[in-house]
């Protein structure tokens, strides 16, 4: 979904629980909404407060990718508790991300080399500690972080 000004484009997985309270505050500041989704509220919050200040106000579980057409940056961000995962793979000229590791694996030119230390951790603990993944060229964005590219 794109913000009313066209500055922000959002890909979003999750839910912002306090979006109705935020929406009411944004309406008081002059914003008008066409629908009832939290995604529309998120975009208006980005327009009003900026991405970082808006995210600080969100209560919920989410992983987001936000394209800022003004700065020509993509911002990948994750909720404070890390409820929704966000996986990232980077190589020169290609950034791949998704809420599921399989979306990266199916992406273009993904290197499926295993991270042997992550595999050892999995065999020891029955999970792979963040920010590692089972793949050497993919990582999990830590909870509460924003990655700007």
mmCIF file of C-alpha atoms in Angstrom:
data_model
loop_
_atom_site.group_PDB
_atom_site.id
_atom_site.type_symbol
_atom_site.label_atom_id
_atom_site.label_comp_id
_atom_site.label_asym_id
_atom_site.label_seq_id
_atom_site.Cartn_x
_atom_site.Cartn_y
_atom_site.Cartn_z
ATOM 1 C CA UNK A 1 0.000 0.000 0.000
ATOM 2 C CA UNK A 2 1.208 3.515 -0.774
ATOM 3 C CA UNK A 3 0.868 6.580 1.484
ATOM 4 C CA UNK A 4 -1.412 9.422 0.344
ATOM 5 C CA UNK A 5 1.555 11.576 -0.711
ATOM 6 C CA UNK A 6 3.211 8.670 -2.533
ATOM 7 C CA UNK A 7 6.364 9.017 -0.433
ATOM 8 C CA UNK A 8 6.037 5.692 1.412
ATOM 9 C CA UNK A 9 5.224 2.260 0.056
ATOM 10 C CA UNK A 10 4.652 -0.466 2.638
ATOM 11 C CA UNK A 11 4.807 -4.245 2.622
ATOM 12 C CA UNK A 12 3.533 -5.396 5.984
ATOM 13 C CA UNK A 13 3.031 -8.650 7.882
ATOM 14 C CA UNK A 14 1.387 -8.479 11.273
ATOM 15 C CA UNK A 15 -0.869 -6.185 13.214
ATOM 16 C CA UNK A 16 -0.623 -2.875 15.066
ATOM 17 C CA UNK A 17 -3.009 -3.275 17.985
ATOM 18 C CA UNK A 18 -3.238 0.405 18.932
ATOM 19 C CA UNK A 19 -3.932 1.639 15.400
ATOM 20 C CA UNK A 20 -7.413 2.932 16.288
ATOM 21 C CA UNK A 21 -5.980 5.237 18.981
ATOM 22 C CA UNK A 22 -3.269 6.381 16.570
ATOM 23 C CA UNK A 23 -5.865 6.871 13.828
ATOM 24 C CA UNK A 24 -7.942 9.089 16.110
ATOM 25 C CA UNK A 25 -4.884 11.215 16.881
ATOM 26 C CA UNK A 26 -4.007 11.429 13.181
ATOM 27 C CA UNK A 27 -7.572 12.427 12.282
ATOM 28 C CA UNK A 28 -7.233 15.242 14.815
ATOM 29 C CA UNK A 29 -4.132 16.338 12.887
ATOM 30 C CA UNK A 30 -6.140 16.484 9.640
ATOM 31 C CA UNK A 31 -5.612 13.029 8.122
ATOM 32 C CA UNK A 32 -8.575 11.395 6.382
ATOM 33 C CA UNK A 33 -8.881 7.656 5.844
ATOM 34 C CA UNK A 34 -10.606 5.732 3.061
ATOM 35 C CA UNK A 35 -10.689 2.325 4.777
ATOM 36 C CA UNK A 36 -10.362 0.756 8.211
ATOM 37 C CA UNK A 37 -7.049 -1.132 8.047
ATOM 38 C CA UNK A 38 -4.096 -0.719 10.342
ATOM 39 C CA UNK A 39 -1.909 -0.518 7.222
ATOM 40 C CA UNK A 40 -3.516 2.786 6.232
ATOM 41 C CA UNK A 41 -2.956 4.089 9.782
ATOM 42 C CA UNK A 42 0.704 3.003 9.672
ATOM 43 C CA UNK A 43 1.291 4.939 6.454
ATOM 44 C CA UNK A 44 -0.387 8.061 7.825
ATOM 45 C CA UNK A 45 1.774 7.759 10.960
ATOM 46 C CA UNK A 46 4.891 7.599 8.769
ATOM 47 C CA UNK A 47 3.736 10.737 6.944
ATOM 48 C CA UNK A 48 3.028 12.595 10.188
ATOM 49 C CA UNK A 49 5.830 11.493 12.545
ATOM 50 C CA UNK A 50 8.414 9.892 10.254
ATOM 51 C CA UNK A 51 9.175 6.179 10.245
ATOM 52 C CA UNK A 52 11.306 5.862 13.388
ATOM 53 C CA UNK A 53 9.102 8.038 15.596
ATOM 54 C CA UNK A 54 5.963 6.299 14.298
ATOM 55 C CA UNK A 55 7.347 2.805 14.916
ATOM 56 C CA UNK A 56 8.177 3.819 18.495
ATOM 57 C CA UNK A 57 4.441 4.411 18.990
ATOM 58 C CA UNK A 58 3.271 1.076 17.530
ATOM 59 C CA UNK A 59 2.111 -1.671 19.852
ATOM 60 C CA UNK A 60 1.838 -4.957 18.026
ATOM 61 C CA UNK A 61 3.572 -7.724 16.175
ATOM 62 C CA UNK A 62 4.947 -6.911 12.759
ATOM 63 C CA UNK A 63 7.642 -7.138 10.153
ATOM 64 C CA UNK A 64 7.678 -4.342 7.577
ATOM 65 C CA UNK A 65 9.495 -3.146 4.519
ATOM 66 C CA UNK A 66 9.047 0.546 3.770
ATOM 67 C CA UNK A 67 10.266 2.192 0.580
ATOM 68 C CA UNK A 68 10.907 5.913 1.111
ATOM 69 C CA UNK A 69 10.786 7.473 -2.364
ATOM 70 C CA UNK A 70 12.120 10.778 -1.009
ATOM 71 C CA UNK A 71 15.363 9.375 0.415
ATOM 72 C CA UNK A 72 15.480 6.380 -1.962
ATOM 73 C CA UNK A 73 15.916 4.027 1.016
ATOM 74 C CA UNK A 74 14.235 0.812 1.929
ATOM 75 C CA UNK A 75 13.728 0.355 5.642
ATOM 76 C CA UNK A 76 13.255 -3.141 7.022
ATOM 77 C CA UNK A 77 11.879 -3.189 10.546
ATOM 78 C CA UNK A 78 10.665 -5.600 13.161
ATOM 79 C CA UNK A 79 8.526 -5.350 16.288
ATOM 80 C CA UNK A 80 10.210 -4.881 19.663
ATOM 81 C CA UNK A 81 9.535 -8.399 20.909
ATOM 82 C CA UNK A 82 10.447 -10.095 17.643
ATOM 83 C CA UNK A 83 7.129 -11.914 17.355
ATOM 84 C CA UNK A 84 7.105 -11.626 13.560
ATOM 85 C CA UNK A 85 10.375 -12.730 11.962
ATOM 86 C CA UNK A 86 12.132 -10.867 9.169
ATOM 87 C CA UNK A 87 14.830 -12.662 7.188
ATOM 88 C CA UNK A 88 17.364 -10.819 5.046
ATOM 89 C CA UNK A 89 19.878 -11.868 2.420
ATOM 90 C CA UNK A 90 22.267 -9.422 0.808
ATOM 91 C CA UNK A 91 24.758 -9.619 -1.987
ATOM 92 C CA UNK A 92 26.001 -6.798 -4.225
ATOM 93 C CA UNK A 93 23.087 -5.541 -6.288
ATOM 94 C CA UNK A 94 20.436 -7.725 -4.627
ATOM 95 C CA UNK A 95 18.566 -7.461 -1.342
ATOM 96 C CA UNK A 96 16.056 -10.208 -0.580
ATOM 97 C CA UNK A 97 13.798 -10.219 2.477
ATOM 98 C CA UNK A 98 10.711 -11.965 3.785
ATOM 99 C CA UNK A 99 8.807 -13.084 6.858
ATOM 100 C CA UNK A 100 9.635 -16.692 6.042
ATOM 101 C CA UNK A 101 13.048 -18.112 5.239
ATOM 102 C CA UNK A 102 11.575 -20.106 2.359
ATOM 103 C CA UNK A 103 10.791 -16.853 0.517
ATOM 104 C CA UNK A 104 14.515 -16.079 0.419
ATOM 105 C CA UNK A 105 15.406 -19.610 -0.649
ATOM 106 C CA UNK A 106 13.000 -19.334 -3.601
ATOM 107 C CA UNK A 107 14.360 -15.914 -4.557
ATOM 108 C CA UNK A 108 16.816 -15.123 -7.324
ATOM 109 C CA UNK A 109 20.361 -16.469 -6.978
ATOM 110 C CA UNK A 110 20.022 -17.540 -3.336
ATOM 111 C CA UNK A 111 23.179 -19.253 -2.068
ATOM 112 C CA UNK A 112 22.049 -22.347 -0.126
ATOM 113 C CA UNK A 113 25.368 -22.827 1.646
ATOM 114 C CA UNK A 114 24.706 -24.079 5.173
ATOM 115 C CA UNK A 115 26.017 -22.214 8.204
ATOM 116 C CA UNK A 116 27.753 -25.071 10.034
ATOM 117 C CA UNK A 117 27.860 -23.136 13.336
ATOM 118 C CA UNK A 118 24.092 -22.572 13.080
ATOM 119 C CA UNK A 119 23.610 -26.262 12.322
ATOM 120 C CA UNK A 120 25.649 -27.188 15.398
ATOM 121 C CA UNK A 121 23.560 -24.799 17.513
ATOM 122 C CA UNK A 122 20.388 -26.356 16.149
ATOM 123 C CA UNK A 123 21.577 -29.858 17.052
ATOM 124 C CA UNK A 124 22.509 -28.648 20.533
ATOM 125 C CA UNK A 125 19.516 -26.402 21.355
ATOM 126 C CA UNK A 126 16.861 -27.494 18.802
ATOM 127 C CA UNK A 127 16.718 -23.960 17.367
ATOM 128 C CA UNK A 128 19.040 -21.567 15.568
ATOM 129 C CA UNK A 129 19.870 -18.527 17.732
ATOM 130 C CA UNK A 130 19.286 -15.167 16.060
ATOM 131 C CA UNK A 131 20.596 -13.428 14.077
ATOM 132 C CA UNK A 132 21.830 -16.608 12.400
ATOM 133 C CA UNK A 133 19.791 -18.853 10.155
ATOM 134 C CA UNK A 134 20.598 -22.300 8.841
ATOM 135 C CA UNK A 135 21.932 -20.591 5.693
ATOM 136 C CA UNK A 136 25.316 -18.832 5.709
ATOM 137 C CA UNK A 137 24.083 -15.958 3.527
ATOM 138 C CA UNK A 138 20.847 -15.135 5.327
ATOM 139 C CA UNK A 139 20.200 -13.605 8.719
ATOM 140 C CA UNK A 140 17.265 -12.678 10.904
ATOM 141 C CA UNK A 141 16.796 -9.002 11.723
ATOM 142 C CA UNK A 142 16.933 -8.686 15.529
ATOM 143 C CA UNK A 143 13.783 -7.613 17.419
ATOM 144 C CA UNK A 144 13.180 -3.878 17.511
ATOM 145 C CA UNK A 145 15.711 -3.111 14.787
ATOM 146 C CA UNK A 146 15.503 -1.004 11.644
ATOM 147 C CA UNK A 147 17.793 -1.802 8.728
ATOM 148 C CA UNK A 148 18.181 1.022 6.216
ATOM 149 C CA UNK A 149 19.509 0.282 2.732
#
